[in-house]
Coordinates of C-alpha atoms in Angstrom, one line a residue:
X14 CA 90.2 103.8 91.2
X15 CA 89.6 102.0 88.8
X16 CA 91.2 98.6 88.4
X17 CA 92.7 96.3 85.4
X18 CA 91.5 93.2 86.6
X19 CA 88.2 92.0 88.3
X20 CA 88.1 90.6 91.9
X21 CA 86.6 87.1 92.0
X22 CA 84.0 86.4 94.5
X23 CA 83.3 83.1 96.3
X24 CA 81.0 81.8 99.5
X25 CA 82.6 78.1 100.0
X26 CA 86.3 79.3 99.1
X27 CA 88.4 81.2 96.9
X28 CA 92.0 80.8 95.1
X29 CA 94.1 83.9 94.3
X30 CA 97.9 82.9 92.3
X31 CA 99.7 84.3 89.4
X32 CA 98.0 82.0 86.4
X33 CA 94.9 81.0 86.0
X34 CA 95.2 77.5 85.6
X35 CA 96.6 77.3 88.8
X36 CA 93.9 78.9 90.8
X37 CA 91.7 76.4 88.8
X38 CA 93.4 73.5 90.5
X39 CA 93.1 74.3 93.8
X40 CA 89.4 75.3 92.9
X41 CA 89.2 71.7 92.4
X42 CA 90.5 70.3 95.2
X43 CA 88.1 72.4 97.3
X44 CA 84.9 71.5 94.9
X45 CA 86.1 67.9 96.1
X46 CA 85.9 68.0 99.5
X47 CA 88.7 69.9 100.4
X48 CA 90.4 72.1 102.2
X49 CA 92.2 75.3 101.9
X50 CA 95.4 73.2 102.5
X51 CA 94.8 70.8 99.8
X52 CA 94.3 73.7 97.6
X53 CA 97.4 75.8 98.5
X54 CA 99.5 72.5 97.6
X55 CA 97.7 71.5 94.4
X56 CA 98.0 74.9 93.2
X57 CA 101.9 75.5 94.0
X58 CA 102.4 71.9 92.0
X59 CA 100.1 73.4 88.8
X60 CA 102.5 76.7 89.4
X61 CA 105.4 75.0 88.7
X62 CA 104.4 73.8 85.8
X63 CA 102.6 77.0 84.0
X64 CA 104.3 79.5 85.9
X65 CA 108.4 77.2 86.1
X66 CA 110.2 80.4 85.5
X67 CA 109.5 81.5 89.4
X68 CA 108.9 78.4 91.5
X69 CA 110.2 74.7 91.2
X70 CA 109.8 71.4 93.5
X71 CA 113.7 72.0 94.2
X72 CA 112.9 75.8 95.0
X73 CA 112.6 77.6 98.6
X74 CA 110.1 79.8 100.5
X75 CA 107.7 80.4 103.1
X76 CA 104.4 79.3 104.1
X77 CA 101.6 80.5 106.6
X78 CA 98.6 78.9 108.0
X79 CA 95.6 80.1 110.0
X80 CA 94.2 76.9 111.2
X81 CA 90.2 77.5 111.8
X82 CA 89.8 74.6 114.3
X83 CA 92.4 75.5 116.8
X84 CA 92.5 78.9 115.3
X85 CA 96.0 79.7 115.6
X86 CA 98.8 79.8 112.8
X87 CA 101.1 78.2 111.7
X88 CA 104.1 79.3 110.2
X89 CA 106.5 77.5 108.6
X90 CA 110.1 78.2 107.1
X91 CA 111.2 76.2 104.1
X92 CA 113.9 78.2 103.0
X93 CA 117.2 76.5 100.9
X94 CA 120.2 76.6 102.6
X95 CA 123.6 76.3 101.4
X96 CA 125.2 72.7 100.8
X97 CA 127.9 70.8 103.1
X98 CA 130.5 71.2 100.7
X99 CA 129.7 75.0 100.4
X100 CA 132.5 77.6 101.5
X101 CA 132.7 81.3 101.9
X102 CA 135.4 81.8 99.5
X103 CA 133.8 79.4 96.7
X104 CA 133.3 82.1 94.2
X105 CA 135.5 84.7 93.1
X106 CA 133.9 88.5 93.1
X107 CA 134.4 90.7 90.7
X108 CA 133.9 93.8 92.9
X109 CA 133.8 95.1 96.7
X110 CA 131.6 97.7 95.8
X111 CA 128.0 98.7 94.5
X112 CA 126.3 98.0 91.7
X113 CA 128.3 94.6 91.2
X114 CA 129.1 93.2 95.3
X115 CA 127.5 89.9 94.7
X116 CA 128.3 89.7 91.1
X117 CA 130.7 86.6 90.9
X118 CA 133.2 85.4 88.3
X119 CA 131.9 84.0 85.5
X120 CA 128.4 84.2 87.4
X121 CA 129.2 81.3 88.8
X122 CA 127.1 82.1 91.8
X123 CA 124.2 83.0 89.7
X124 CA 124.0 80.7 86.8
X125 CA 124.6 76.7 86.3
X126 CA 125.6 74.3 89.1
X127 CA 127.2 75.6 91.7
X128 CA 124.5 78.1 92.3
X129 CA 122.0 75.8 93.5
X130 CA 120.9 75.5 97.1
X131 CA 119.1 72.6 99.1
X132 CA 115.7 72.4 97.5
X133 CA 113.0 72.9 100.1
X134 CA 109.9 73.0 98.4
X135 CA 108.7 69.6 97.5
X136 CA 109.4 68.5 101.2
X137 CA 107.1 71.4 102.6
X138 CA 103.8 70.9 100.4
X139 CA 103.9 67.7 100.9
X140 CA 104.3 68.0 104.6
X141 CA 101.7 70.4 105.0
X142 CA 99.5 68.5 102.8
X143 CA 100.1 65.3 105.0
X144 CA 99.9 66.9 108.1
X145 CA 97.2 69.5 107.3
X146 CA 95.1 68.8 104.4
X147 CA 92.2 66.4 104.0
X148 CA 92.5 64.5 100.9
X149 CA 94.7 62.1 99.6
X150 CA 97.7 64.0 98.9
X151 CA 97.8 61.6 95.1
X152 CA 94.5 64.1 94.4
X153 CA 96.3 67.2 95.1
X154 CA 99.4 66.5 92.2
X155 CA 96.6 65.3 89.4
X156 CA 96.1 68.6 88.0
X157 CA 99.9 69.6 87.8
X158 CA 100.0 65.9 86.0
X159 CA 97.6 67.0 84.0
X160 CA 98.8 70.4 82.7
X161 CA 102.4 69.2 82.3
X162 CA 100.8 66.4 79.7
X163 CA 98.4 68.6 77.8
X164 CA 100.2 71.3 77.8
X165 CA 99.0 75.1 77.8
X166 CA 99.2 78.5 76.2
X167 CA 102.5 80.8 77.1
X168 CA 101.4 83.9 77.8
X169 CA 103.3 87.2 77.0
X170 CA 104.9 87.3 80.6
X171 CA 106.0 83.7 80.3
X172 CA 107.3 84.4 76.8
X173 CA 109.0 87.5 77.7
X174 CA 110.9 86.0 80.9
X175 CA 112.1 82.8 78.2
X176 CA 113.1 85.7 75.9
X177 CA 115.0 87.2 78.6
X178 CA 117.0 84.3 79.9
X179 CA 117.1 82.8 76.2
X180 CA 121.1 82.8 76.4
X181 CA 121.4 81.0 79.5
X182 CA 118.6 78.3 79.1
X183 CA 120.5 77.3 75.6
X184 CA 123.6 77.1 77.7
X185 CA 122.0 73.2 79.3
X186 CA 120.6 70.4 77.6
X187 CA 117.6 69.9 79.6
X188 CA 116.5 73.4 79.2
X189 CA 117.1 73.7 75.4
X190 CA 114.8 70.8 75.3
X191 CA 112.0 72.2 77.4
X192 CA 112.0 76.1 76.4
X193 CA 113.0 75.9 73.1
X194 CA 111.1 74.9 69.7
X195 CA 113.8 74.1 66.2
X196 CA 116.2 76.4 68.0
X197 CA 114.3 79.4 68.5
X198 CA 112.6 80.1 72.1
X199 CA 109.5 79.7 72.9
X200 CA 106.9 82.3 72.1
X201 CA 103.7 83.5 73.0
X202 CA 100.6 81.5 72.0
X203 CA 102.7 77.7 71.7
X204 CA 101.8 75.0 73.7
X205 CA 104.3 74.0 76.4
X206 CA 104.5 70.6 77.1
X207 CA 106.2 68.5 79.7
X208 CA 106.0 65.1 79.5
X209 CA 109.2 64.0 81.8
X210 CA 108.2 66.3 84.4
X211 CA 104.7 64.4 84.1
X212 CA 106.5 61.4 84.7
X213 CA 108.2 62.8 87.8
X214 CA 104.8 63.9 89.3
X215 CA 103.7 60.5 88.8
X216 CA 105.7 59.3 91.1
X217 CA 105.6 62.1 93.6
X218 CA 102.1 61.3 93.7
X219 CA 103.0 57.8 95.1
X220 CA 105.8 58.1 97.1
X221 CA 105.7 62.1 98.3
X222 CA 109.0 63.6 98.8
X223 CA 110.6 60.6 99.0
X224 CA 111.4 60.5 95.3
X225 CA 113.3 63.7 95.4
X226 CA 115.1 63.0 99.1
X227 CA 116.3 59.1 98.9
X228 CA 114.8 58.4 95.0
X229 CA 115.1 58.2 91.5
X230 CA 115.3 62.0 91.6
X231 CA 117.4 63.3 94.2
X232 CA 119.7 60.8 92.4
X233 CA 119.4 62.5 89.2
X234 CA 120.0 66.0 90.3
X235 CA 123.0 64.3 92.6
X236 CA 124.4 62.8 88.9
X237 CA 123.8 65.9 87.0
X238 CA 125.8 67.8 89.6
X239 CA 128.5 65.2 89.8
X240 CA 129.0 66.0 85.8
X241 CA 129.1 69.4 85.9
X242 CA 130.9 70.2 88.9
X243 CA 128.0 71.6 91.1
X244 CA 128.1 70.5 94.7
X245 CA 124.5 69.4 95.8
X246 CA 124.5 66.2 96.9
X247 CA 121.3 63.8 97.7
X248 CA 122.1 63.9 101.2
X249 CA 121.8 67.6 101.6
X250 CA 118.4 66.8 100.4
X251 CA 117.7 64.1 102.8
X252 CA 119.3 66.3 106.1
X253 CA 117.7 69.2 105.1
X254 CA 114.7 70.0 107.8
X255 CA 111.6 72.3 107.9
X256 CA 111.6 75.0 110.6
X257 CA 108.5 76.2 112.6
X258 CA 109.1 79.1 113.3
X259 CA 107.4 81.7 115.8
X260 CA 104.3 83.3 114.5
X261 CA 105.8 87.3 114.4
X262 CA 102.3 89.7 115.5
X263 CA 101.4 93.0 115.8
X264 CA 98.6 94.9 116.2
X265 CA 97.9 98.0 114.0
X266 CA 94.3 100.6 114.2
X267 CA 92.7 97.2 115.8
X268 CA 93.3 94.9 113.1
X269 CA 95.8 92.0 114.1
X270 CA 99.2 91.2 111.4
X271 CA 100.6 87.4 111.8
X272 CA 103.5 86.6 109.5
X273 CA 106.6 84.4 109.7
X274 CA 109.7 84.7 111.6
X275 CA 113.4 85.3 110.4
X276 CA 114.8 84.0 108.0
X277 CA 112.1 86.0 106.7
X278 CA 112.0 89.6 107.9
X279 CA 108.9 90.4 106.1
X280 CA 106.4 90.2 108.9
X281 CA 109.0 91.4 111.5
X282 CA 109.6 95.1 109.5
X283 CA 105.8 95.2 108.3
X284 CA 104.5 95.2 112.2
X285 CA 107.7 97.7 112.9
X286 CA 106.4 99.7 110.1
X287 CA 102.8 100.0 111.1
X288 CA 103.8 100.9 114.4
X289 CA 105.6 104.0 113.5
X290 CA 102.8 104.8 110.9
X291 CA 100.4 104.7 113.6
X292 CA 101.3 107.8 114.8
X293 CA 100.4 109.8 112.1
X294 CA 96.5 110.3 110.5
X295 CA 97.8 108.3 107.6
X296 CA 93.8 108.4 106.2
X297 CA 93.5 112.3 106.3
X298 CA 97.0 112.4 104.4
X299 CA 94.9 110.8 101.2
X300 CA 96.1 108.3 99.2
X301 CA 99.0 109.2 96.4
X302 CA 100.1 112.6 97.8
X303 CA 103.5 114.0 98.6
X304 CA 102.9 113.6 102.3
X305 CA 101.6 110.4 102.4
X306 CA 104.7 109.0 99.8
X307 CA 107.1 110.9 102.1
X308 CA 106.1 109.1 105.0
X309 CA 106.0 105.9 104.2
X310 CA 109.3 106.2 102.6
X311 CA 110.6 107.9 106.3
X312 CA 109.0 105.1 107.7
X313 CA 110.4 102.4 105.1
X314 CA 114.0 104.0 105.8
X315 CA 114.0 103.3 109.4
X316 CA 113.1 99.9 108.9
X317 CA 115.7 98.9 106.6
X318 CA 118.5 100.6 108.7
X319 CA 117.1 97.9 111.1
X320 CA 117.3 95.1 109.1
X321 CA 120.5 95.6 107.5
X322 CA 122.2 96.2 111.2
X323 CA 120.1 93.0 113.1
X324 CA 118.3 90.7 110.5
X325 CA 119.7 87.1 109.3
X326 CA 119.4 83.6 110.3
X327 CA 118.5 82.9 113.7
X328 CA 120.4 79.7 113.7
X329 CA 123.4 81.9 112.9
X330 CA 122.3 85.3 113.8
X331 CA 120.7 86.5 117.3
X332 CA 117.5 88.3 116.2
X333 CA 115.8 90.5 118.1
X334 CA 112.7 90.4 116.9
X335 CA 110.4 91.5 120.0
X336 CA 112.1 94.4 120.4
X337 CA 112.3 95.4 116.8
X338 CA 108.2 95.3 116.9
X339 CA 107.2 96.6 120.1
X340 CA 104.9 99.2 120.4
X341 CA 107.5 101.5 122.6
X342 CA 110.4 101.1 120.1
X343 CA 108.0 102.8 117.6
X344 CA 107.2 105.4 120.8
X345 CA 111.2 106.1 120.0
X346 CA 112.0 106.2 116.6
X347 CA 108.5 107.9 114.8
X348 CA 110.5 111.7 116.1
X349 CA 113.0 111.0 114.1
X350 CA 110.6 111.3 110.8
X351 CA 110.7 114.9 109.3
X352 CA 107.1 115.5 107.6
X353 CA 108.7 118.2 105.6
X354 CA 111.7 116.8 103.9
X355 CA 113.6 113.8 103.6
X356 CA 115.9 112.6 106.1
X357 CA 119.0 110.0 106.7
X358 CA 119.3 107.1 109.2
X359 CA 121.6 105.2 110.4
X360 CA 121.9 101.8 108.6
X361 CA 124.2 99.2 107.6
X362 CA 125.9 98.2 104.5
X363 CA 122.7 97.9 101.7
X364 CA 125.0 96.3 99.5
X365 CA 125.3 93.0 101.1
X366 CA 121.4 92.6 100.2
X367 CA 121.7 92.4 96.4
X368 CA 121.1 89.2 95.7
X369 CA 117.4 88.1 96.7
X370 CA 115.8 88.2 93.6
X371 CA 112.1 89.3 92.6
X372 CA 111.5 86.5 91.0
X373 CA 109.2 84.8 93.3
X374 CA 105.1 83.2 93.0
X375 CA 102.9 84.1 96.0
X376 CA 98.8 82.6 96.2
X377 CA 96.7 83.0 98.6
X378 CA 94.1 80.6 99.2
X379 CA 90.6 80.7 102.5
X380 CA 87.7 77.6 102.3
X381 CA 84.2 78.3 104.1
X382 CA 85.3 76.9 107.4
X383 CA 88.3 80.0 107.7
X384 CA 91.3 77.6 107.5
X385 CA 93.9 80.3 105.3
X386 CA 96.7 79.2 103.1
X387 CA 99.0 82.2 102.6
X388 CA 102.5 80.9 100.5
X389 CA 105.5 82.5 99.0
X390 CA 107.9 80.4 96.9
X391 CA 110.9 80.7 94.7
X392 CA 113.8 79.6 92.5
X393 CA 115.0 82.6 93.0
X394 CA 116.4 84.2 90.0
X395 CA 113.9 83.7 86.7
X396 CA 114.6 79.7 86.2
X397 CA 116.8 79.8 88.9
X398 CA 119.8 78.2 88.2
X399 CA 118.2 78.0 84.4
X400 CA 119.5 74.4 84.4
X401 CA 116.9 71.7 83.9
X402 CA 118.1 67.8 84.8
X403 CA 117.3 66.3 81.4
X404 CA 115.1 63.3 81.5
X405 CA 113.4 64.9 84.3
X406 CA 111.8 68.0 83.6
X407 CA 112.8 69.7 86.8
X408 CA 114.5 73.2 87.0
X409 CA 117.0 74.0 89.7
X410 CA 116.7 76.4 92.1
X411 CA 120.4 79.6 92.4
X412 CA 119.3 80.5 95.5
X413 CA 123.2 80.6 96.3
X414 CA 123.0 84.0 94.4
X415 CA 121.4 85.3 97.6
X416 CA 124.8 85.2 100.1
X417 CA 127.7 87.3 100.1
X418 CA 130.3 86.0 98.4
X419 CA 132.9 87.6 100.1
X420 CA 133.9 85.2 102.9
X421 CA 133.9 87.1 107.0
X422 CA 130.1 89.0 106.6
X423 CA 127.1 88.4 107.7
X424 CA 125.4 87.0 104.9
X425 CA 128.8 85.0 103.8
X426 CA 127.9 81.6 102.6
X427 CA 128.0 78.9 105.6
X428 CA 127.3 75.0 105.6
X429 CA 123.8 75.1 106.4
X430 CA 123.0 78.5 106.5
X431 CA 119.5 79.9 105.3
X432 CA 119.9 83.3 103.7
X433 CA 117.8 86.2 104.5
X434 CA 114.7 86.8 102.9
X435 CA 112.0 89.4 102.4
X436 CA 109.4 87.5 101.8
X437 CA 106.2 88.3 103.7
X438 CA 102.9 85.8 103.4
X439 CA 100.8 87.7 106.2
X440 CA 97.3 87.0 107.2
X441 CA 95.0 89.9 109.0
X442 CA 92.1 89.3 111.8
X443 CA 90.0 91.8 113.0
X444 CA 87.9 90.9 116.1
X445 CA 90.0 87.4 116.4
X446 CA 88.4 86.8 113.0
X447 CA 90.3 86.6 109.7
X448 CA 90.0 89.3 107.8
X449 CA 92.7 89.3 105.0
X450 CA 95.3 87.4 104.0
X451 CA 97.8 88.3 100.9
X452 CA 101.9 88.5 99.4
X453 CA 103.4 89.1 96.5
X454 CA 107.0 88.2 94.9
X455 CA 109.4 90.7 94.4
X456 CA 112.8 90.4 96.1
X457 CA 113.5 93.5 99.0
X458 CA 110.7 95.4 97.6
X459 CA 108.4 92.4 98.8
X460 CA 107.7 93.6 102.8
X461 CA 107.2 97.6 101.5
X462 CA 104.7 96.3 99.0
X463 CA 102.6 94.4 101.1
X464 CA 102.2 96.9 103.9
X465 CA 101.6 99.5 101.4
X466 CA 98.2 97.2 99.8
X467 CA 97.4 96.8 104.4
X468 CA 97.4 100.7 104.9
X469 CA 95.6 100.5 101.5
X470 CA 92.4 98.5 102.8
X471 CA 92.5 99.7 106.7
X472 CA 93.7 103.5 105.8
X473 CA 92.7 104.1 102.5
X474 CA 89.2 102.3 102.2
X475 CA 90.3 100.5 98.9
X476 CA 88.9 97.1 98.3
X477 CA 91.2 94.5 98.1
X478 CA 91.2 94.7 94.4
X479 CA 92.0 98.7 94.5
X480 CA 94.9 97.5 96.6
X481 CA 96.6 95.2 95.6
X482 CA 97.0 97.4 92.2
X483 CA 97.1 100.5 93.7
X484 CA 100.4 102.3 92.8
X485 CA 103.9 101.7 95.0
X486 CA 106.7 102.9 95.8
X487 CA 109.4 101.6 97.2
X488 CA 113.3 102.9 99.1
X489 CA 115.5 101.4 101.2
X490 CA 117.7 104.8 102.1
X491 CA 118.6 105.5 98.9
X492 CA 116.6 106.3 95.1
X493 CA 113.2 106.3 95.8
X494 CA 111.2 104.3 93.3
X495 CA 108.3 105.4 92.3
X496 CA 105.6 103.6 89.7
X497 CA 105.1 105.4 86.5
X498 CA 101.0 105.3 87.5
X499 CA 102.5 108.1 90.3
X500 CA 100.9 111.3 90.0
X501 CA 103.1 113.7 88.7
X502 CA 102.8 116.1 91.0
X503 CA 103.6 114.2 93.9
X504 CA 106.3 113.1 91.8
X505 CA 107.8 116.7 91.9
X506 CA 106.2 117.5 95.4
X507 CA 108.8 114.8 96.6
X508 CA 111.7 115.8 94.5
X509 CA 111.0 119.0 96.2
X510 CA 111.3 117.2 99.8
X511 CA 114.6 115.9 98.9
X512 CA 113.9 112.6 97.6
X513 CA 115.9 111.1 94.7
X514 CA 112.8 109.9 92.6
X515 CA 113.2 107.2 90.0
X516 CA 110.3 106.4 88.3
X517 CA 110.5 102.2 87.2
X518 CA 107.6 100.2 85.9
X519 CA 106.7 98.5 88.7
X520 CA 107.4 97.9 92.3
X521 CA 107.7 94.2 93.5
X522 CA 105.5 91.7 91.3
X523 CA 102.1 89.9 91.3
X524 CA 100.5 90.3 94.9
X525 CA 97.0 88.9 95.3
X526 CA 94.8 87.8 97.8
X527 CA 91.9 86.9 99.6
X528 CA 89.3 88.9 102.2
X529 CA 86.2 88.1 103.9
X530 CA 83.3 90.6 104.1
X531 CA 80.2 90.9 106.6
X532 CA 78.0 88.9 104.2
X533 CA 79.8 85.3 104.0
X534 CA 81.8 86.1 101.2
X535 CA 85.0 85.7 100.3
X536 CA 86.9 88.1 97.8
X537 CA 90.0 87.3 96.0
X538 CA 91.9 89.8 94.2
X539 CA 95.5 89.4 91.9
X540 CA 97.0 92.2 90.3
X541 CA 98.2 93.2 86.8
X542 CA 101.9 93.0 87.2
X543 CA 101.6 88.9 86.3
X544 CA 99.3 86.4 84.8
X545 CA 97.7 86.1 88.4
X546 CA 94.0 85.7 88.8
X547 CA 91.6 84.5 91.4
X548 CA 89.0 82.3 91.2
X549 CA 85.8 81.6 93.3
X550 CA 83.6 78.3 94.6
X551 CA 79.8 79.0 95.6
X552 CA 77.2 77.3 95.2
X553 CA 77.0 74.1 97.4
X554 CA 74.9 70.4 97.4
X555 CA 71.4 69.7 96.2
X556 CA 68.4 70.4 98.7
X557 CA 64.8 69.0 98.4
X558 CA 61.2 69.8 99.9
X559 CA 59.7 68.0 102.0
X560 CA 56.8 69.0 103.8
X561 CA 57.9 72.4 105.7
X562 CA 61.4 72.0 105.7
X563 CA 64.5 71.8 103.1
X564 CA 66.5 68.9 102.9
X565 CA 70.3 68.6 101.8
X566 CA 70.1 64.8 99.3

């Protein structure tokens, strides 16, 4: 399969992220003696500058680290929570049914100060770098400071998202100052500088997360809330706690899959789906055929039927993870799949899941010691709440949009509660050794897309670059979404099998990942659905010849 982008190779490390400058920031850390964790933190901090619509220090997400020294997986939940003053009835819903179930009067749960959940990005990144990194934290912030000060050229991708959100962005002075030029939204090729944020980053480089949790930035956010009817306080931010989650693990055709547990549903349902697919000869079906896409669609329907029923914040819901990922459960459910026609599977109410945004970012890093970081982070919507705190250059999340605005339901707003996520930063092992790591943005379409990339490599023998770029499908039990690149013959065949086919430009977002080969190289890949770029580091220190030996200088 021909790809639109090319992979990168490195013997000493690879960084794959959704912006080339961010990937370079990570490589800078590896080149100066840092490890994959240092590189990941530098990369995500750089992304807050060059991909400001997708990620920020006030955002949230999940982190999956493979520690080569201990051969262990460390999975961290840094998802946002509802502030202490949040209430189940704080928003007024406009409908009790699809498609407006999650919408509220004046879009207050989506745009503006009331939509902001407790920030959780910076605290996590500072924690993992100081706990597992090798460099001083200050080093990891320097590339982001440089990009914020010097500016960068706006891509068509970023320009298009600014244009789409221009009305909301213009409503808030801090956002208008940052993303407009003489009353016009910034466009392709213009330089975006964020001097205020550069100053905040300098403070962060010296004090870590303290400026947010107990210092001037947190105070500025609280003052902005007070002036504009928001409820988030600095006390909420200071009391926020990261959660170390037990890794979710499964095996598929000799490969071990490892991801983050709930409140991320991604890894659980990837393993569940792989258990079902393992019952069928996926490779023999062939990629892109109606038979393969039909099996995949039916598998996703079963998975979503369970997601709607069982998944939630484990502090509020008893989630049966081990039962869902068991081979025994797949033995029971796989017989429900009819290979000839589309089926319908019992599930709860999918309308409760509508708020999860596709506007997220992902990055994957590996170093030559075998350390890996797979990290998915978000502001939730594009530009989050669309509010940028004046004088800071910091854009706030809108994670409260993920909650059900109707009181009394499983996903209703409760102070301190995390909303359910589909994020799926995953690592894959073969014979006990790291083989692949990947992830993607894309809301509820995330884990289905990551699932397909894993299958593309293992069953369809694709390269990593081919796997992340290949045509995708998605369904949760309603319409079957097919990217336009899916063959027309397969599409027509799926319709005849009973699927309600819907053609879409893309399913989920810019996937990226890394893969180890048998020759000592690390492959990096990033797909066409975002500005992604993998960067590899090779070479090494100088050697001199002395007699019959080679000695490092």
